[in-house]
CSV table of C-alpha atoms in Angstrom, one decimal:
chain,number,residue,atom,x,y,z
A,18,MET,CA,41.0,-9.2,17.8
A,19,ARG,CA,36.6,-8.9,16.5
A,20,GLU,CA,34.9,-5.9,15.6
A,21,LYS,CA,32.1,-4.9,17.7
A,22,LYS,CA,28.5,-5.6,16.6
A,23,ASP,CA,26.3,-3.6,17.0
A,24,ASN,CA,22.5,-4.9,17.0
A,25,TYR,CA,21.4,-2.5,14.9
A,26,PRO,CA,21.0,-4.2,11.1
A,27,GLY,CA,23.3,-2.7,8.7
A,28,ASN,CA,26.0,-0.9,11.0
A,29,THR,CA,27.6,2.2,10.1
A,30,SER,CA,25.9,2.8,6.9
A,31,THR,CA,22.4,2.7,8.4
A,32,ARG,CA,23.3,4.8,11.0
A,33,GLN,CA,24.6,7.4,8.8
A,34,LYS,CA,21.2,7.0,6.6
A,35,ASP,CA,19.3,7.8,9.8
A,36,LYS,CA,21.0,10.5,10.8
A,37,ILE,CA,21.2,12.2,7.0
A,38,ILE,CA,17.2,11.5,7.3
A,39,LYS,CA,16.8,13.0,10.8
A,40,PHE,CA,18.5,16.2,9.9
A,41,VAL,CA,16.8,16.2,6.6
A,42,LYS,CA,13.4,16.5,8.8
A,43,LYS,CA,14.7,19.0,10.6
A,44,VAL,CA,15.6,21.3,8.1
A,45,LEU,CA,13.5,21.1,5.4
A,46,PRO,CA,9.7,23.3,7.3
A,47,PHE,CA,13.1,26.2,7.5
A,48,LEU,CA,13.6,25.8,4.3
A,49,GLY,CA,10.1,25.6,3.2
A,50,LEU,CA,9.5,28.7,5.1
A,51,LEU,CA,12.6,30.5,4.1
A,52,ILE,CA,11.1,29.9,0.4
A,53,PHE,CA,7.7,31.4,1.5
A,54,ILE,CA,9.0,34.2,3.0
A,55,TYR,CA,10.9,34.6,-0.3
A,56,LEU,CA,7.9,34.2,-2.5
A,57,VAL,CA,6.6,36.4,-0.6
A,58,ALA,CA,9.0,39.2,-0.6
A,59,ASP,CA,9.6,38.9,-3.8
A,60,ILE,CA,5.7,39.1,-5.7
A,61,GLY,CA,4.8,41.5,-2.5
A,62,LEU,CA,1.8,41.0,0.1
A,63,ASP,CA,-0.4,43.0,-1.0
A,64,LYS,CA,-0.2,41.4,-4.6
A,65,ILE,CA,-1.1,38.3,-3.0
A,66,VAL,CA,-3.7,40.0,-1.0
A,67,SER,CA,-5.5,41.6,-4.0
A,68,ALA,CA,-5.6,38.2,-5.7
A,69,PHE,CA,-7.0,36.3,-2.7
A,70,LEU,CA,-9.6,39.1,-2.4
A,71,SER,CA,-10.7,39.3,-6.5
A,72,LEU,CA,-11.3,35.7,-6.3
A,73,SER,CA,-15.4,35.6,-6.6
A,74,PRO,CA,-17.1,34.0,-3.4
A,75,ILE,CA,-19.0,31.3,-5.8
A,76,TYR,CA,-16.1,29.9,-6.6
A,77,ILE,CA,-15.1,29.6,-2.2
A,78,VAL,CA,-18.3,27.9,-2.1
A,79,ILE,CA,-17.9,25.5,-4.8
A,80,VAL,CA,-14.4,24.4,-3.9
A,81,ALA,CA,-15.5,23.5,-0.5
A,82,ILE,CA,-19.3,21.9,-1.3
A,83,LEU,CA,-16.3,19.7,-3.7
A,84,THR,CA,-13.7,19.0,-1.2
A,85,ILE,CA,-15.1,18.2,2.1
A,86,PRO,CA,-17.1,15.2,0.3
A,87,ARG,CA,-14.3,14.4,-1.2
A,88,ILE,CA,-12.4,14.1,2.6
A,89,ILE,CA,-15.3,12.1,3.9
A,90,ILE,CA,-15.1,9.8,1.3
A,91,ARG,CA,-11.5,9.5,1.3
A,92,ASN,CA,-11.6,8.8,5.1
A,93,ILE,CA,-14.2,6.1,4.9
A,94,ALA,CA,-12.1,4.4,2.4
A,95,TRP,CA,-9.6,4.5,5.2
A,96,GLN,CA,-12.2,3.1,7.6
A,97,MET,CA,-12.6,0.1,5.9
A,98,ILE,CA,-8.9,-0.6,4.9
A,99,LEU,CA,-8.5,-0.4,8.8
A,100,LYS,CA,-11.7,-2.6,9.8
A,101,GLN,CA,-10.1,-5.1,7.2
A,102,GLN,CA,-6.9,-5.1,9.4
A,103,ARG,CA,-9.1,-6.0,12.5
A,104,MET,CA,-7.8,-1.8,13.7
A,105,HIS,CA,-10.8,-0.3,15.0
A,106,ILE,CA,-10.4,3.3,15.4
A,107,ASP,CA,-13.5,6.0,15.1
A,108,PHE,CA,-14.5,8.0,12.7
A,109,VAL,CA,-13.8,11.4,14.6
A,110,THR,CA,-10.2,10.5,15.5
A,111,SER,CA,-9.6,8.3,11.7
A,112,LEU,CA,-10.7,11.8,10.3
A,113,LYS,CA,-8.2,13.7,12.4
A,114,ILE,CA,-5.8,12.0,11.9
A,115,PHE,CA,-6.5,11.9,7.8
A,116,LEU,CA,-6.5,15.3,7.9
A,117,ILE,CA,-3.8,15.8,9.6
A,118,GLY,CA,-1.6,13.6,6.8
A,119,TYR,CA,-4.0,16.0,4.3
A,120,PHE,CA,-2.1,19.1,5.6
A,121,TYR,CA,1.3,17.9,5.3
A,122,ALA,CA,0.7,16.5,1.7
A,123,THR,CA,0.1,19.6,0.7
């Protein structure tokens, strides 16, 4: 008798890999949260807060001045790539998408 073949390329091994990837994508955020909670508990919330409060406001302003144009320039670069691919997404929407990716990448 012939085995039943699915239309799924790679059959069993590919499906198993997909299941593993799906599981890892569900577990990793919780693992990150657990590591964050452990670090806060180990270091102490008071030390973390005092470290942020000891930052000079001028440094925060400098970071904002350097980061905001960088994000806008990167979005303009994405707009140029999208235009080459004949995809039309307005600047604000692509900026939102870029910021979501920026958030998850950091």
